[in-house]
Amino acid sequence: MNQPRLSISAAVFLLIISPAIMAAENDSLQLAAPLRDNAILQQQIPVPIWGKAQARAKISVTFDSQTKTTVADDVGDWKLALDPMPADKLKTVSDAPEGRTMTVSAELNGEKVEKSIKNLLIGEVWLCSGQSNMGGGVRRSPYPKDSIEKANYPALRTRGDGDWIISTPQTSGNFSRLAFCFGREIQAHEKVPVGLIVAAVGGTSIQSWSRPPGDKPVSEKGLGSNYIPHIKPLIGYGMRGAIWYQGEANVNDGEKYRDLLKSMIEDWRASWGIGDFSFYYVQIAGIGESPKDKPAMGDGRASIRQAQFEVLAAVKNTGMAVTLDVSSEKEHPINKYDVGLRLARWALHRDYGHKDLVPSGPLYKSFEVEGSKIRVKFDYTQNGLMLAEKKGYEPPAETPNAPIPWLSIRDKDGSWHWAEGVIDGSDLIVSSKEVKNPTAVRYAYTVYPIDCNLYNKDGLPAGPFSTCGY
């Protein structure tokens, strides 16, 4: 089947979600924006179907042996839900399951209008949002190199510019690179259709993706300016959860970012009304240069990463992909392959029952002062810590005798000093010859901590941390 291609603008940095209702003003039956041909419907939950019609029109929706009815309200809004359905099963990711058709009709005063949505599949749906690091297309840097040529995945689909696009060698280059890697990994494990709804705009603040008072954009950093056109039209669409890559536009907000992200997640969940859906996000990468003469002084990027880390404890059903080892001197780190796989690990572990799959690299848990040393403990190190070097897309290779860069330790007088670290099973022992009475430790707490080499033995990098906060 020939599929429409995304617009040229979408291939540059973003995939834009269309207005809430794509229909002419005089159309007496309109369907919500995501309800289009080739859509993926979320399995195992009630499936919301909604739109507009003439006031008090009788609405009927038929799909997969179900028929549900409702009546439009006094301004023509209507909504109903189909009963939960199991996913279509795939033997391989190249399977092309037979799509089904949904028929929607509106009847008033004996006149009936009917519309059909074709080639629908049932599977897993994820919202993929943020700024340009989420929106950038596969074509910019595919990995593996033959990803585009082999991208014949009839049940992997994305939504951009209003249409659902099926993954083929002709269309996949325009998929969000990060979302594509994430979705492909989920599908490879679960063998079900996967739908990726991408809403990403380059250079945008988190405030622009947050719901403003009265659902009207206001001036403070464009509060709501992206929420209104790109998120609000999607609210209620059945999905498993969301992935998020944003923060670069807020590097001057520091600790404030923790509450901004927490508030946005909680508001999106409340708006969707499907419970505390999973929300997995990317901790921003290192970009620029770090001063090596100032131990642990940090900067905007360090405090944003700390804020992102703190959201894990503040908001349930969240996960964070660490990117220190795929950072770049450029504005957009090229390697979205590893980032997509790391986000997918959270989903596979939490949402799809792969409990044997460790979801994250080492994340700071606690510390203990032991004389002139500090013992640091982590989550997700049940198989132990290791030192390793990562080159490009290759898995990290162990370097057991290497020093650990960007470690610093604080003396009781408040001064910071560069420190050494020694692995002790699943813990890290940190010390400095210059510090006899240590009080805190920081790791990679700077703008661009290059050559970070602390991993768990599952091959995932440790997150930057500060035992004393900001």
PDB file of N, CA, C and O in Angstrom, residues 194-251:
ATOM      1  N   VAL A 194       2.598  -0.701  17.036  1.00  0.00           N
ATOM      2  CA  VAL A 194       3.016   0.417  17.878  1.00  0.00           C
ATOM      3  C   VAL A 194       2.729   1.725  17.148  1.00  0.00           C
ATOM      4  O   VAL A 194       3.131   1.897  15.994  1.00  0.00           O
ATOM      5  N   GLY A 195       2.040   2.624  17.823  1.00  0.00           N
ATOM      6  CA  GLY A 195       1.743   3.939  17.281  1.00  0.00           C
ATOM      7  C   GLY A 195       2.476   5.020  18.048  1.00  0.00           C
ATOM      8  O   GLY A 195       2.476   5.018  19.288  1.00  0.00           O
ATOM      9  N   LEU A 196       3.106   5.948  17.318  1.00  0.00           N
ATOM     10  CA  LEU A 196       3.909   7.014  17.910  1.00  0.00           C
ATOM     11  C   LEU A 196       3.306   8.359  17.516  1.00  0.00           C
ATOM     12  O   LEU A 196       3.361   8.758  16.347  1.00  0.00           O
ATOM     13  N   ILE A 197       2.716   9.046  18.476  1.00  0.00           N
ATOM     14  CA  ILE A 197       2.151  10.367  18.214  1.00  0.00           C
ATOM     15  C   ILE A 197       3.208  11.397  18.600  1.00  0.00           C
ATOM     16  O   ILE A 197       3.514  11.573  19.779  1.00  0.00           O
ATOM     17  N   VAL A 198       3.778  12.064  17.608  1.00  0.00           N
ATOM     18  CA  VAL A 198       4.895  12.968  17.853  1.00  0.00           C
ATOM     19  C   VAL A 198       4.416  14.415  17.852  1.00  0.00           C
ATOM     20  O   VAL A 198       3.808  14.889  16.894  1.00  0.00           O
ATOM     21  N   ALA A 199       4.687  15.096  18.952  1.00  0.00           N
ATOM     22  CA  ALA A 199       4.378  16.526  19.081  1.00  0.00           C
ATOM     23  C   ALA A 199       5.639  17.200  19.602  1.00  0.00           C
ATOM     24  O   ALA A 199       5.892  17.203  20.808  1.00  0.00           O
ATOM     25  N   ALA A 200       6.456  17.723  18.697  1.00  0.00           N
ATOM     26  CA  ALA A 200       7.750  18.294  19.092  1.00  0.00           C
ATOM     27  C   ALA A 200       8.038  19.543  18.277  1.00  0.00           C
ATOM     28  O   ALA A 200       7.833  19.551  17.069  1.00  0.00           O
ATOM     29  N   VAL A 201       8.537  20.571  18.958  1.00  0.00           N
ATOM     30  CA  VAL A 201       8.868  21.835  18.299  1.00  0.00           C
ATOM     31  C   VAL A 201      10.206  22.324  18.821  1.00  0.00           C
ATOM     32  O   VAL A 201      10.409  22.436  20.034  1.00  0.00           O
ATOM     33  N   GLY A 202      11.135  22.606  17.919  1.00  0.00           N
ATOM     34  CA  GLY A 202      12.482  23.000  18.315  1.00  0.00           C
ATOM     35  C   GLY A 202      12.530  24.288  19.109  1.00  0.00           C
ATOM     36  O   GLY A 202      11.744  25.219  18.890  1.00  0.00           O
ATOM     37  N   GLY A 203      13.457  24.340  20.078  1.00  0.00           N
ATOM     38  CA  GLY A 203      13.725  25.563  20.821  1.00  0.00           C
ATOM     39  C   GLY A 203      12.648  25.989  21.782  1.00  0.00           C
ATOM     40  O   GLY A 203      12.583  27.162  22.164  1.00  0.00           O
ATOM     41  N   THR A 204      11.794  25.064  22.225  1.00  0.00           N
ATOM     42  CA  THR A 204      10.642  25.456  23.038  1.00  0.00           C
ATOM     43  C   THR A 204      10.848  25.149  24.515  1.00  0.00           C
ATOM     44  O   THR A 204      11.458  24.156  24.895  1.00  0.00           O
ATOM     45  N   SER A 205      10.292  26.004  25.360  1.00  0.00           N
ATOM     46  CA  SER A 205      10.401  25.843  26.808  1.00  0.00           C
ATOM     47  C   SER A 205       9.347  24.874  27.318  1.00  0.00           C
ATOM     48  O   SER A 205       8.323  24.624  26.665  1.00  0.00           O
ATOM     49  N   ILE A 206       9.569  24.360  28.525  1.00  0.00           N
ATOM     50  CA  ILE A 206       8.570  23.479  29.121  1.00  0.00           C
ATOM     51  C   ILE A 206       7.285  24.247  29.422  1.00  0.00           C
ATOM     52  O   ILE A 206       6.184  23.687  29.375  1.00  0.00           O
ATOM     53  N   GLN A 207       7.416  25.553  29.692  1.00  0.00           N
ATOM     54  CA  GLN A 207       6.213  26.346  29.954  1.00  0.00           C
ATOM     55  C   GLN A 207       5.267  26.344  28.754  1.00  0.00           C
ATOM     56  O   GLN A 207       4.051  26.373  28.917  1.00  0.00           O
ATOM     57  N   SER A 208       5.826  26.293  27.548  1.00  0.00           N
ATOM     58  CA  SER A 208       4.978  26.318  26.359  1.00  0.00           C
ATOM     59  C   SER A 208       4.171  25.041  26.192  1.00  0.00           C
ATOM     60  O   SER A 208       3.163  25.015  25.494  1.00  0.00           O
ATOM     61  N   TRP A 209       4.609  23.955  26.846  1.00  0.00           N
ATOM     62  CA  TRP A 209       3.910  22.670  26.757  1.00  0.00           C
ATOM     63  C   TRP A 209       2.991  22.435  27.951  1.00  0.00           C
ATOM     64  O   TRP A 209       2.379  21.363  28.064  1.00  0.00           O
ATOM     65  N   SER A 210       2.888  23.414  28.822  1.00  0.00           N
ATOM     66  CA  SER A 210       2.050  23.286  30.019  1.00  0.00           C
ATOM     67  C   SER A 210       0.729  23.994  29.815  1.00  0.00           C
ATOM     68  O   SER A 210       0.658  25.026  29.136  1.00  0.00           O
ATOM     69  N   ARG A 211      -0.323  23.465  30.430  1.00  0.00           N
ATOM     70  CA  ARG A 211      -1.661  24.037  30.230  1.00  0.00           C
ATOM     71  C   ARG A 211      -1.780  25.383  30.931  1.00  0.00           C
ATOM     72  O   ARG A 211      -1.559  25.485  32.132  1.00  0.00           O
ATOM     73  N   PRO A 212      -2.147  26.421  30.185  1.00  0.00           N
ATOM     74  CA  PRO A 212      -2.289  27.754  30.798  1.00  0.00           C
ATOM     75  C   PRO A 212      -3.666  27.916  31.426  1.00  0.00           C
ATOM     76  O   PRO A 212      -4.592  27.161  31.123  1.00  0.00           O
ATOM     77  N   PRO A 213      -3.823  28.900  32.301  1.00  0.00           N
ATOM     78  CA  PRO A 213      -5.141  29.164  32.886  1.00  0.00           C
ATOM     79  C   PRO A 213      -6.167  29.459  31.808  1.00  0.00           C
ATOM     80  O   PRO A 213      -5.909  30.228  30.872  1.00  0.00           O
ATOM     81  N   GLY A 214      -7.303  28.827  31.912  1.00  0.00           N
ATOM     82  CA  GLY A 214      -8.357  29.063  30.943  1.00  0.00           C
ATOM     83  C   GLY A 214      -8.085  28.504  29.572  1.00  0.00           C
ATOM     84  O   GLY A 214      -8.781  28.836  28.605  1.00  0.00           O
ATOM     85  N   ASP A 215      -7.057  27.667  29.450  1.00  0.00           N
ATOM     86  CA  ASP A 215      -6.687  27.074  28.156  1.00  0.00           C
ATOM     87  C   ASP A 215      -6.384  28.122  27.085  1.00  0.00           C
ATOM     88  O   ASP A 215      -6.599  27.902  25.901  1.00  0.00           O
ATOM     89  N   LYS A 216      -5.877  29.290  27.523  1.00  0.00           N
ATOM     90  CA  LYS A 216      -5.514  30.334  26.571  1.00  0.00           C
ATOM     91  C   LYS A 216      -4.049  30.700  26.767  1.00  0.00           C
ATOM     92  O   LYS A 216      -3.607  30.948  27.894  1.00  0.00           O
ATOM     93  N   PRO A 217      -3.253  30.732  25.674  1.00  0.00           N
ATOM     94  CA  PRO A 217      -1.817  31.057  25.813  1.00  0.00           C
ATOM     95  C   PRO A 217      -1.619  32.419  26.463  1.00  0.00           C
ATOM     96  O   PRO A 217      -2.360  33.372  26.211  1.00  0.00           O
ATOM     97  N   VAL A 218      -0.592  32.516  27.342  1.00  0.00           N
ATOM     98  CA  VAL A 218      -0.234  33.786  27.966  1.00  0.00           C
ATOM     99  C   VAL A 218       1.220  34.064  27.707  1.00  0.00           C
ATOM    100  O   VAL A 218       1.964  33.230  27.203  1.00  0.00           O
ATOM    101  N   SER A 219       1.690  35.235  28.117  1.00  0.00           N
ATOM    102  CA  SER A 219       2.990  35.714  27.662  1.00  0.00           C
ATOM    103  C   SER A 219       4.189  35.089  28.359  1.00  0.00           C
ATOM    104  O   SER A 219       5.278  35.052  27.806  1.00  0.00           O
ATOM    105  N   GLU A 220       4.042  34.589  29.599  1.00  0.00           N
ATOM    106  CA  GLU A 220       5.194  34.108  30.346  1.00  0.00           C
ATOM    107  C   GLU A 220       5.853  32.922  29.649  1.00  0.00           C
ATOM    108  O   GLU A 220       5.392  31.787  29.710  1.00  0.00           O
ATOM    109  N   LYS A 221       6.969  33.207  28.960  1.00  0.00           N
ATOM    110  CA  LYS A 221       7.705  32.192  28.197  1.00  0.00           C
ATOM    111  C   LYS A 221       6.777  31.404  27.283  1.00  0.00           C
ATOM    112  O   LYS A 221       6.930  30.206  27.069  1.00  0.00           O
ATOM    113  N   GLY A 222       5.759  32.078  26.735  1.00  0.00           N
ATOM    114  CA  GLY A 222       4.848  31.405  25.821  1.00  0.00           C
ATOM    115  C   GLY A 222       4.015  30.345  26.491  1.00  0.00           C
ATOM    116  O   GLY A 222       3.728  29.301  25.886  1.00  0.00           O
ATOM    117  N   LEU A 223       3.626  30.562  27.753  1.00  0.00           N
ATOM    118  CA  LEU A 223       2.888  29.555  28.503  1.00  0.00           C
ATOM    119  C   LEU A 223       1.697  29.053  27.699  1.00  0.00           C
ATOM    120  O   LEU A 223       0.802  29.809  27.332  1.00  0.00           O
ATOM    121  N   GLY A 224       1.716  27.758  27.420  1.00  0.00           N
ATOM    122  CA  GLY A 224       0.613  27.128  26.700  1.00  0.00           C
ATOM    123  C   GLY A 224       0.666  27.247  25.197  1.00  0.00           C
ATOM    124  O   GLY A 224      -0.190  26.695  24.496  1.00  0.00           O
ATOM    125  N   SER A 225       1.674  27.915  24.644  1.00  0.00           N
ATOM    126  CA  SER A 225       1.683  28.161  23.197  1.00  0.00           C
ATOM    127  C   SER A 225       1.838  26.894  22.366  1.00  0.00           C
ATOM    128  O   SER A 225       1.423  26.856  21.203  1.00  0.00           O
ATOM    129  N   ASN A 226       2.429  25.853  22.926  1.00  0.00           N
ATOM    130  CA  ASN A 226       2.476  24.560  22.244  1.00  0.00           C
ATOM    131  C   ASN A 226       1.437  23.588  22.778  1.00  0.00           C
ATOM    132  O   ASN A 226       0.964  22.717  22.049  1.00  0.00           O
ATOM    133  N   TYR A 227       1.064  23.752  24.035  1.00  0.00           N
ATOM    134  CA  TYR A 227       0.021  22.906  24.608  1.00  0.00           C
ATOM    135  C   TYR A 227      -1.285  23.042  23.832  1.00  0.00           C
ATOM    136  O   TYR A 227      -1.923  22.034  23.488  1.00  0.00           O
ATOM    137  N   ILE A 228      -1.660  24.272  23.549  1.00  0.00           N
ATOM    138  CA  ILE A 228      -2.967  24.499  22.913  1.00  0.00           C
ATOM    139  C   ILE A 228      -3.066  23.823  21.541  1.00  0.00           C
ATOM    140  O   ILE A 228      -3.996  23.053  21.290  1.00  0.00           O
ATOM    141  N   PRO A 229      -2.130  24.050  20.609  1.00  0.00           N
ATOM    142  CA  PRO A 229      -2.294  23.426  19.287  1.00  0.00           C
ATOM    143  C   PRO A 229      -1.846  21.975  19.200  1.00  0.00           C
ATOM    144  O   PRO A 229      -2.330  21.238  18.334  1.00  0.00           O
ATOM    145  N   HIS A 230      -0.925  21.535  20.070  1.00  0.00           N
ATOM    146  CA  HIS A 230      -0.303  20.225  19.862  1.00  0.00           C
ATOM    147  C   HIS A 230      -0.647  19.163  20.891  1.00  0.00           C
ATOM    148  O   HIS A 230      -0.539  17.979  20.595  1.00  0.00           O
ATOM    149  N   ILE A 231      -1.036  19.552  22.104  1.00  0.00           N
ATOM    150  CA  ILE A 231      -1.378  18.582  23.133  1.00  0.00           C
ATOM    151  C   ILE A 231      -2.887  18.517  23.372  1.00  0.00           C
ATOM    152  O   ILE A 231      -3.474  17.433  23.409  1.00  0.00           O
ATOM    153  N   LYS A 232      -3.508  19.660  23.506  1.00  0.00           N
ATOM    154  CA  LYS A 232      -4.941  19.682  23.799  1.00  0.00           C
ATOM    155  C   LYS A 232      -5.781  18.865  22.817  1.00  0.00           C
ATOM    156  O   LYS A 232      -6.709  18.153  23.234  1.00  0.00           O
ATOM    157  N   PRO A 233      -5.488  18.905  21.504  1.00  0.00           N
ATOM    158  CA  PRO A 233      -6.295  18.099  20.565  1.00  0.00           C
ATOM    159  C   PRO A 233      -6.186  16.598  20.781  1.00  0.00           C
ATOM    160  O   PRO A 233      -7.030  15.841  20.299  1.00  0.00           O
ATOM    161  N   LEU A 234      -5.144  16.161  21.486  1.00  0.00           N
ATOM    162  CA  LEU A 234      -4.911  14.731  21.682  1.00  0.00           C
ATOM    163  C   LEU A 234      -5.494  14.208  22.982  1.00  0.00           C
ATOM    164  O   LEU A 234      -5.572  12.992  23.180  1.00  0.00           O
ATOM    165  N   ILE A 235      -5.858  15.100  23.875  1.00  0.00           N
ATOM    166  CA  ILE A 235      -6.248  14.697  25.232  1.00  0.00           C
ATOM    167  C   ILE A 235      -7.413  13.718  25.195  1.00  0.00           C
ATOM    168  O   ILE A 235      -8.458  13.986  24.588  1.00  0.00           O
ATOM    169  N   GLY A 236      -7.209  12.603  25.830  1.00  0.00           N
ATOM    170  CA  GLY A 236      -8.213  11.559  25.874  1.00  0.00           C
ATOM    171  C   GLY A 236      -7.931  10.401  24.947  1.00  0.00           C
ATOM    172  O   GLY A 236      -8.500   9.323  25.119  1.00  0.00           O
ATOM    173  N   TYR A 237      -7.050  10.589  23.960  1.00  0.00           N
ATOM    174  CA  TYR A 237      -6.758   9.478  23.054  1.00  0.00           C
ATOM    175  C   TYR A 237      -6.089   8.350  23.825  1.00  0.00           C
ATOM    176  O   TYR A 237      -5.165   8.575  24.606  1.00  0.00           O
ATOM    177  N   GLY A 238      -6.548   7.139  23.628  1.00  0.00           N
ATOM    178  CA  GLY A 238      -6.017   6.009  24.382  1.00  0.00           C
ATOM    179  C   GLY A 238      -4.540   5.787  24.117  1.00  0.00           C
ATOM    180  O   GLY A 238      -4.108   5.715  22.966  1.00  0.00           O
ATOM    181  N   MET A 239      -3.746   5.681  25.183  1.00  0.00           N
ATOM    182  CA  MET A 239      -2.308   5.469  25.021  1.00  0.00           C
ATOM    183  C   MET A 239      -1.748   4.808  26.269  1.00  0.00           C
ATOM    184  O   MET A 239      -2.363   4.814  27.336  1.00  0.00           O
ATOM    185  N   ARG A 240      -0.542   4.227  26.104  1.00  0.00           N
ATOM    186  CA  ARG A 240       0.142   3.601  27.234  1.00  0.00           C
ATOM    187  C   ARG A 240       0.872   4.631  28.080  1.00  0.00           C
ATOM    188  O   ARG A 240       0.939   4.529  29.297  1.00  0.00           O
ATOM    189  N   GLY A 241       1.473   5.632  27.416  1.00  0.00           N
ATOM    190  CA  GLY A 241       2.220   6.623  28.156  1.00  0.00           C
ATOM    191  C   GLY A 241       2.891   7.612  27.237  1.00  0.00           C
ATOM    192  O   GLY A 241       2.551   7.710  26.049  1.00  0.00           O
ATOM    193  N   ALA A 242       3.876   8.336  27.787  1.00  0.00           N
ATOM    194  CA  ALA A 242       4.552   9.393  27.033  1.00  0.00           C
ATOM    195  C   ALA A 242       6.054   9.302  27.230  1.00  0.00           C
ATOM    196  O   ALA A 242       6.537   8.863  28.284  1.00  0.00           O
ATOM    197  N   ILE A 243       6.804   9.717  26.195  1.00  0.00           N
ATOM    198  CA  ILE A 243       8.240   9.936  26.327  1.00  0.00           C
ATOM    199  C   ILE A 243       8.509  11.401  26.011  1.00  0.00           C
ATOM    200  O   ILE A 243       7.822  12.011  25.200  1.00  0.00           O
ATOM    201  N   TRP A 244       9.540  11.956  26.651  1.00  0.00           N
ATOM    202  CA  TRP A 244       9.743  13.411  26.658  1.00  0.00           C
ATOM    203  C   TRP A 244      11.233  13.718  26.567  1.00  0.00           C
ATOM    204  O   TRP A 244      12.039  13.132  27.304  1.00  0.00           O
ATOM    205  N   TYR A 245      11.611  14.619  25.645  1.00  0.00           N
ATOM    206  CA  TYR A 245      13.012  15.071  25.553  1.00  0.00           C
ATOM    207  C   TYR A 245      12.981  16.583  25.408  1.00  0.00           C
ATOM    208  O   TYR A 245      12.694  17.120  24.350  1.00  0.00           O
ATOM    209  N   GLN A 246      13.278  17.267  26.496  1.00  0.00           N
ATOM    210  CA  GLN A 246      13.232  18.728  26.534  1.00  0.00           C
ATOM    211  C   GLN A 246      14.004  19.186  27.750  1.00  0.00           C
ATOM    212  O   GLN A 246      14.195  18.441  28.695  1.00  0.00           O
ATOM    213  N   GLY A 247      14.465  20.411  27.745  1.00  0.00           N
ATOM    214  CA  GLY A 247      15.183  20.967  28.879  1.00  0.00           C
ATOM    215  C   GLY A 247      16.229  21.972  28.477  1.00  0.00           C
ATOM    216  O   GLY A 247      16.577  22.868  29.242  1.00  0.00           O
ATOM    217  N   GLU A 248      16.744  21.846  27.253  1.00  0.00           N
ATOM    218  CA  GLU A 248      17.779  22.774  26.801  1.00  0.00           C
ATOM    219  C   GLU A 248      17.306  24.220  26.814  1.00  0.00           C
ATOM    220  O   GLU A 248      18.072  25.137  27.115  1.00  0.00           O
ATOM    221  N   ALA A 249      16.025  24.430  26.502  1.00  0.00           N
ATOM    222  CA  ALA A 249      15.494  25.796  26.480  1.00  0.00           C
ATOM    223  C   ALA A 249      15.230  26.343  27.873  1.00  0.00           C
ATOM    224  O   ALA A 249      14.817  27.496  28.018  1.00  0.00           O
ATOM    225  N   ASN A 250      15.453  25.529  28.905  1.00  0.00           N
ATOM    226  CA  ASN A 250      15.208  25.966  30.286  1.00  0.00           C
ATOM    227  C   ASN A 250      16.470  25.910  31.143  1.00  0.00           C
ATOM    228  O   ASN A 250      16.375  25.867  32.373  1.00  0.00           O
ATOM    229  N   VAL A 251      17.652  25.956  30.529  1.00  0.00           N
ATOM    230  CA  VAL A 251      18.880  25.755  31.301  1.00  0.00           C
ATOM    231  C   VAL A 251      19.118  26.844  32.341  1.00  0.00           C
ATOM    232  O   VAL A 251      19.915  26.656  33.259  1.00  0.00           O
TER     233      VAL A 251
END
